[in-house]
XYZ file of C-alpha atoms in Angstrom:
329
model
C 106.192 120.239 143.405
C 102.245 118.998 142.532
C 102.125 117.772 140.051
C 99.750 119.634 138.744
C 101.303 122.948 139.656
C 104.316 121.248 137.140
C 102.695 120.819 134.439
C 100.239 124.256 134.367
C 104.406 125.852 134.842
C 105.880 124.001 131.387
C 103.520 123.120 129.188
C 103.094 127.068 127.065
C 106.342 124.633 125.935
C 104.763 121.934 124.336
C 105.200 122.846 120.402
C 104.852 119.417 119.353
C 104.753 115.793 120.629
C 108.028 115.693 122.652
C 109.916 111.745 121.933
C 110.630 111.672 125.317
C 108.035 111.403 127.008
C 106.649 108.550 129.394
C 104.580 105.763 126.618
C 103.849 102.244 127.686
C 107.307 100.374 129.354
C 105.229 98.239 131.078
C 104.166 96.895 126.747
C 105.928 93.861 126.517
C 109.147 93.886 125.527
C 110.728 93.867 122.214
C 112.350 91.021 120.965
C 114.744 92.959 118.789
C 118.966 92.648 119.013
C 121.061 95.003 120.939
C 122.849 97.869 118.798
C 124.404 100.241 119.833
C 123.609 103.008 117.782
C 124.575 106.012 120.196
C 128.711 104.742 120.477
C 127.169 103.319 124.438
C 127.727 100.061 123.834
C 127.568 99.756 127.791
C 128.146 98.105 130.239
C 127.658 102.242 131.762
C 127.915 101.351 136.064
C 125.352 103.033 137.502
C 126.185 102.352 142.209
C 129.075 100.210 141.244
C 126.264 97.814 139.266
C 127.450 96.412 135.806
C 124.214 97.153 133.039
C 124.927 95.398 129.616
C 122.840 96.585 125.832
C 119.536 94.758 126.350
C 117.524 96.718 123.986
C 117.902 99.204 120.800
C 114.787 101.307 119.518
C 115.400 104.259 116.301
C 112.371 105.403 114.871
C 113.411 107.877 113.374
C 116.656 109.187 112.146
C 117.378 111.771 115.094
C 116.058 109.228 118.075
C 117.798 106.684 119.438
C 116.161 104.800 122.891
C 118.755 102.358 124.034
C 117.959 99.973 127.842
C 120.038 99.298 129.733
C 120.515 95.692 132.866
C 121.991 93.946 135.180
C 122.810 90.305 134.641
C 120.190 87.746 133.994
C 117.324 90.414 134.258
C 114.686 90.777 131.488
C 113.620 92.847 129.512
C 109.282 91.834 131.162
C 110.926 91.339 134.085
C 113.577 94.153 135.714
C 113.472 94.913 138.535
C 116.384 97.677 137.323
C 116.970 98.920 133.983
C 119.532 102.409 132.620
C 117.704 103.911 129.456
C 119.998 106.271 127.224
C 118.523 108.378 125.148
C 119.177 111.092 122.451
C 117.060 112.694 119.904
C 117.506 116.229 117.919
C 114.839 119.310 117.283
C 114.034 119.482 120.682
C 114.974 121.153 124.059
C 115.652 120.361 127.768
C 112.296 121.710 128.322
C 110.132 120.868 125.819
C 111.320 117.682 126.232
C 110.017 117.683 130.591
C 107.172 118.993 129.533
C 106.435 116.672 127.230
C 106.592 113.343 130.375
C 104.582 116.081 132.338
C 102.308 116.045 129.875
C 102.164 112.637 129.312
C 102.387 111.475 133.478
C 99.357 114.128 134.218
C 96.894 112.372 131.953
C 98.281 109.332 134.277
C 96.419 111.121 137.356
C 93.027 109.754 137.085
C 93.918 106.377 137.129
C 97.267 105.557 138.782
C 96.075 105.727 142.548
C 100.299 105.718 143.092
C 101.266 108.322 140.579
C 103.482 111.386 142.310
C 105.804 113.222 140.526
C 108.923 114.990 141.574
C 110.226 117.791 139.297
C 114.222 119.099 139.932
C 114.176 122.870 139.717
C 116.580 123.347 136.767
C 120.353 123.470 136.504
C 122.826 126.399 136.148
C 124.093 123.791 132.608
C 120.743 123.909 131.080
C 120.459 120.022 132.623
C 116.446 118.614 134.312
C 116.370 115.900 136.792
C 112.754 114.334 137.438
C 111.690 111.353 138.928
C 108.030 109.733 139.347
C 106.266 106.960 140.685
C 103.385 104.965 138.430
C 102.397 101.342 138.508
C 100.480 99.326 136.246
C 97.764 96.563 137.430
C 96.177 95.937 134.178
C 97.290 92.278 134.751
C 96.928 89.402 137.715
C 100.663 90.833 138.901
C 100.593 94.685 140.530
C 104.117 97.050 138.719
C 105.209 99.512 141.382
C 107.309 101.426 138.394
C 110.521 104.182 140.666
C 111.673 106.227 137.632
C 114.510 108.983 137.546
C 115.348 111.307 134.361
C 118.452 112.872 134.287
C 117.987 115.543 130.732
C 120.735 117.272 129.250
C 121.599 118.781 126.415
C 124.033 117.506 123.772
C 125.096 118.707 119.940
C 123.670 116.276 117.423
C 126.383 115.046 115.340
C 125.086 117.787 112.465
C 126.432 120.341 114.684
C 122.380 121.077 116.144
C 121.567 120.937 119.736
C 119.473 117.947 120.769
C 118.287 116.853 123.605
C 120.008 113.466 126.019
C 117.910 111.514 128.539
C 120.488 109.278 131.256
C 117.532 107.626 133.139
C 117.214 105.606 135.605
C 114.249 102.492 135.974
C 113.498 99.963 138.791
C 110.218 98.131 139.558
C 108.632 96.145 141.986
C 105.965 93.304 140.631
C 102.846 92.159 143.654
C 103.746 90.985 145.985
C 107.183 91.780 146.821
C 105.978 95.692 145.876
C 105.391 96.360 149.656
C 109.290 96.019 149.983
C 110.059 98.344 147.109
C 108.867 100.302 148.705
C 110.664 100.251 151.682
C 113.899 100.206 149.933
C 112.939 102.929 147.771
C 112.645 105.705 151.325
C 115.452 104.207 152.052
C 117.403 105.123 149.021
C 115.510 107.059 146.676
C 117.337 109.991 147.249
C 120.486 108.779 147.649
C 119.952 107.113 144.054
C 118.963 110.212 142.730
C 122.724 112.309 143.834
C 124.549 109.771 142.620
C 122.109 110.578 138.588
C 123.037 113.760 139.915
C 127.250 113.952 140.355
C 127.616 110.766 137.221
C 130.206 112.155 134.732
C 128.750 112.297 131.599
C 131.739 112.019 130.196
C 131.589 108.776 130.326
C 128.196 108.476 127.678
C 130.946 109.990 124.838
C 127.989 109.326 122.339
C 125.463 111.456 124.261
C 128.517 114.033 122.966
C 126.849 116.428 126.930
C 126.852 120.029 125.804
C 128.466 122.323 128.427
C 128.931 126.361 127.280
C 128.826 125.267 123.432
C 131.628 122.141 123.794
C 131.508 119.266 123.069
C 133.113 116.884 126.801
C 135.793 115.044 125.754
C 134.952 111.406 126.592
C 138.294 110.626 127.230
C 138.336 112.710 129.729
C 136.417 110.039 131.197
C 136.774 109.785 135.868
C 135.019 106.599 135.683
C 137.394 104.613 136.218
C 138.676 103.642 139.861
C 141.080 106.607 141.650
C 140.488 109.290 139.028
C 136.926 110.428 139.864
C 139.204 111.876 142.889
C 139.347 115.310 140.779
C 135.530 115.987 142.571
C 135.883 115.203 145.162
C 136.980 118.062 148.517
C 136.755 118.178 152.095
C 134.052 119.736 152.892
C 131.415 118.325 150.516
C 128.112 116.004 151.317
C 128.886 112.571 152.266
C 125.824 111.475 149.777
C 127.933 112.806 147.541
C 131.271 111.826 147.582
C 129.242 108.089 147.978
C 127.505 108.797 144.689
C 131.181 109.554 142.677
C 132.620 107.257 144.326
C 130.284 104.130 143.802
C 129.877 105.384 140.171
C 133.966 105.123 139.772
C 133.805 102.272 140.564
C 134.404 101.036 143.347
C 132.179 99.530 145.665
C 131.916 99.234 149.833
C 134.078 96.961 152.199
C 131.525 95.437 154.284
C 132.350 95.628 158.260
C 130.661 93.057 159.585
C 131.515 94.502 163.608
C 129.522 97.644 162.714
C 126.222 97.513 164.223
C 128.031 96.712 167.643
C 129.824 99.681 166.946
C 127.565 102.199 166.492
C 125.571 100.539 167.893
C 126.251 98.953 170.709
C 125.798 95.114 171.629
C 121.972 95.190 171.211
C 123.178 95.925 167.559
C 120.276 98.739 166.586
C 117.360 98.141 164.628
C 117.258 95.258 162.796
C 115.452 97.023 159.423
C 116.028 100.101 156.665
C 116.524 103.036 158.985
C 119.602 100.748 160.447
C 122.500 103.016 159.571
C 124.630 100.373 158.588
C 121.585 98.705 156.502
C 122.241 102.123 154.420
C 125.951 102.234 154.640
C 127.445 99.615 154.484
C 130.860 100.576 154.091
C 129.914 101.773 157.508
C 132.851 100.778 160.024
C 132.078 103.117 163.215
C 131.194 105.833 164.340
C 132.594 107.976 167.764
C 130.377 109.624 170.400
C 132.119 113.490 169.028
C 130.147 112.639 166.099
C 133.026 110.980 163.152
C 132.755 107.772 161.447
C 135.383 105.818 159.615
C 133.901 104.508 156.245
C 136.522 101.376 154.321
C 134.978 101.313 150.426
C 137.495 98.441 147.974
C 138.342 98.868 143.631
C 137.574 94.659 142.700
C 140.092 95.138 140.299
C 142.932 96.904 142.138
C 142.874 94.973 145.810
C 142.928 98.572 146.168
C 141.279 100.723 149.277
C 140.111 104.489 150.602
C 139.017 105.243 153.409
C 137.057 107.976 154.515
C 137.075 109.556 158.046
C 133.218 112.012 157.897
C 131.264 114.257 160.432
C 128.195 115.122 161.930
C 124.741 113.372 162.338
C 125.078 110.153 160.529
C 121.380 109.571 160.344
C 120.680 112.872 158.341
C 123.944 111.311 155.040
C 121.522 111.738 152.661
C 119.811 114.580 152.510
C 120.139 116.759 149.386
C 123.072 120.012 149.200
C 123.331 121.915 151.538
C 121.255 120.955 153.726
C 123.075 117.929 154.657
C 124.736 117.592 157.527
C 126.892 114.977 157.469
C 130.447 116.149 155.166
C 133.695 114.437 154.928
C 137.145 115.409 155.996
C 139.431 113.281 154.567
C 139.501 110.166 152.445
C 143.190 107.935 151.884
C 144.546 105.661 149.799
C 146.038 101.845 151.503
């Protein structure tokens, strides 16, 4: 869906300035001590990486924003960031509309601007991903964001909206590599964001059917996530759930030889062993085997799939790589 169409479709919903609208994340980070105000001190585990609370802002009583970074990264030069926000007195549609309005204002000045609006789901959530850039300094910054908006219950019983997001950046000469990497990882990350169990974010009090979700029911720990798995599901969805639960790919050194033969296949991001480091081998009849491991317990999980592995990250029902079975060792 084009940016213009998205804005026209949602602009009618804007009654007040949306607090979730993108605003100057390219500005220098404020040196304010991080203090958890959402009941989510972290770490937040996303795609197998731990993100720890790095910055908090509460510009009004009903609006809180928190940013989380991997170890060793800084707010003013991060490569990857998790963003968590919560606000009362608004709804998902208004928040998305405000975001699109802010992005529309950049259309004439940002040549790299790109917006993709994912249609609302049945539970009132919306997933939005967009690319933008900044060249106001001597260093070009290219930034990609994927935002997941969802309705929440506020502490006073009223409804509000929350945001769970991933933001990634490339700087200067590395921007070209950033684009290449994003081409290979974008849909995988969006799927991980889509299936992330919000119960792990207890402070957001995700609303489902008018009820608060019990934070103690989280599937975030390795093994417990099995309740969301089912035979026949797409491998992209299975993989995202596994990574979010803390499982990590077990790298098979012989993958390239097992899959491509003696030549090992292409030496770039199109190589399936680069895209799926957990891949062990594929047979000529369409079956592949993958292995994940849990660093805490030492357990391994073997996964068997069937289908076209080159289309493993095609989302939803269009995916052509499905999970047949999995087992634990």
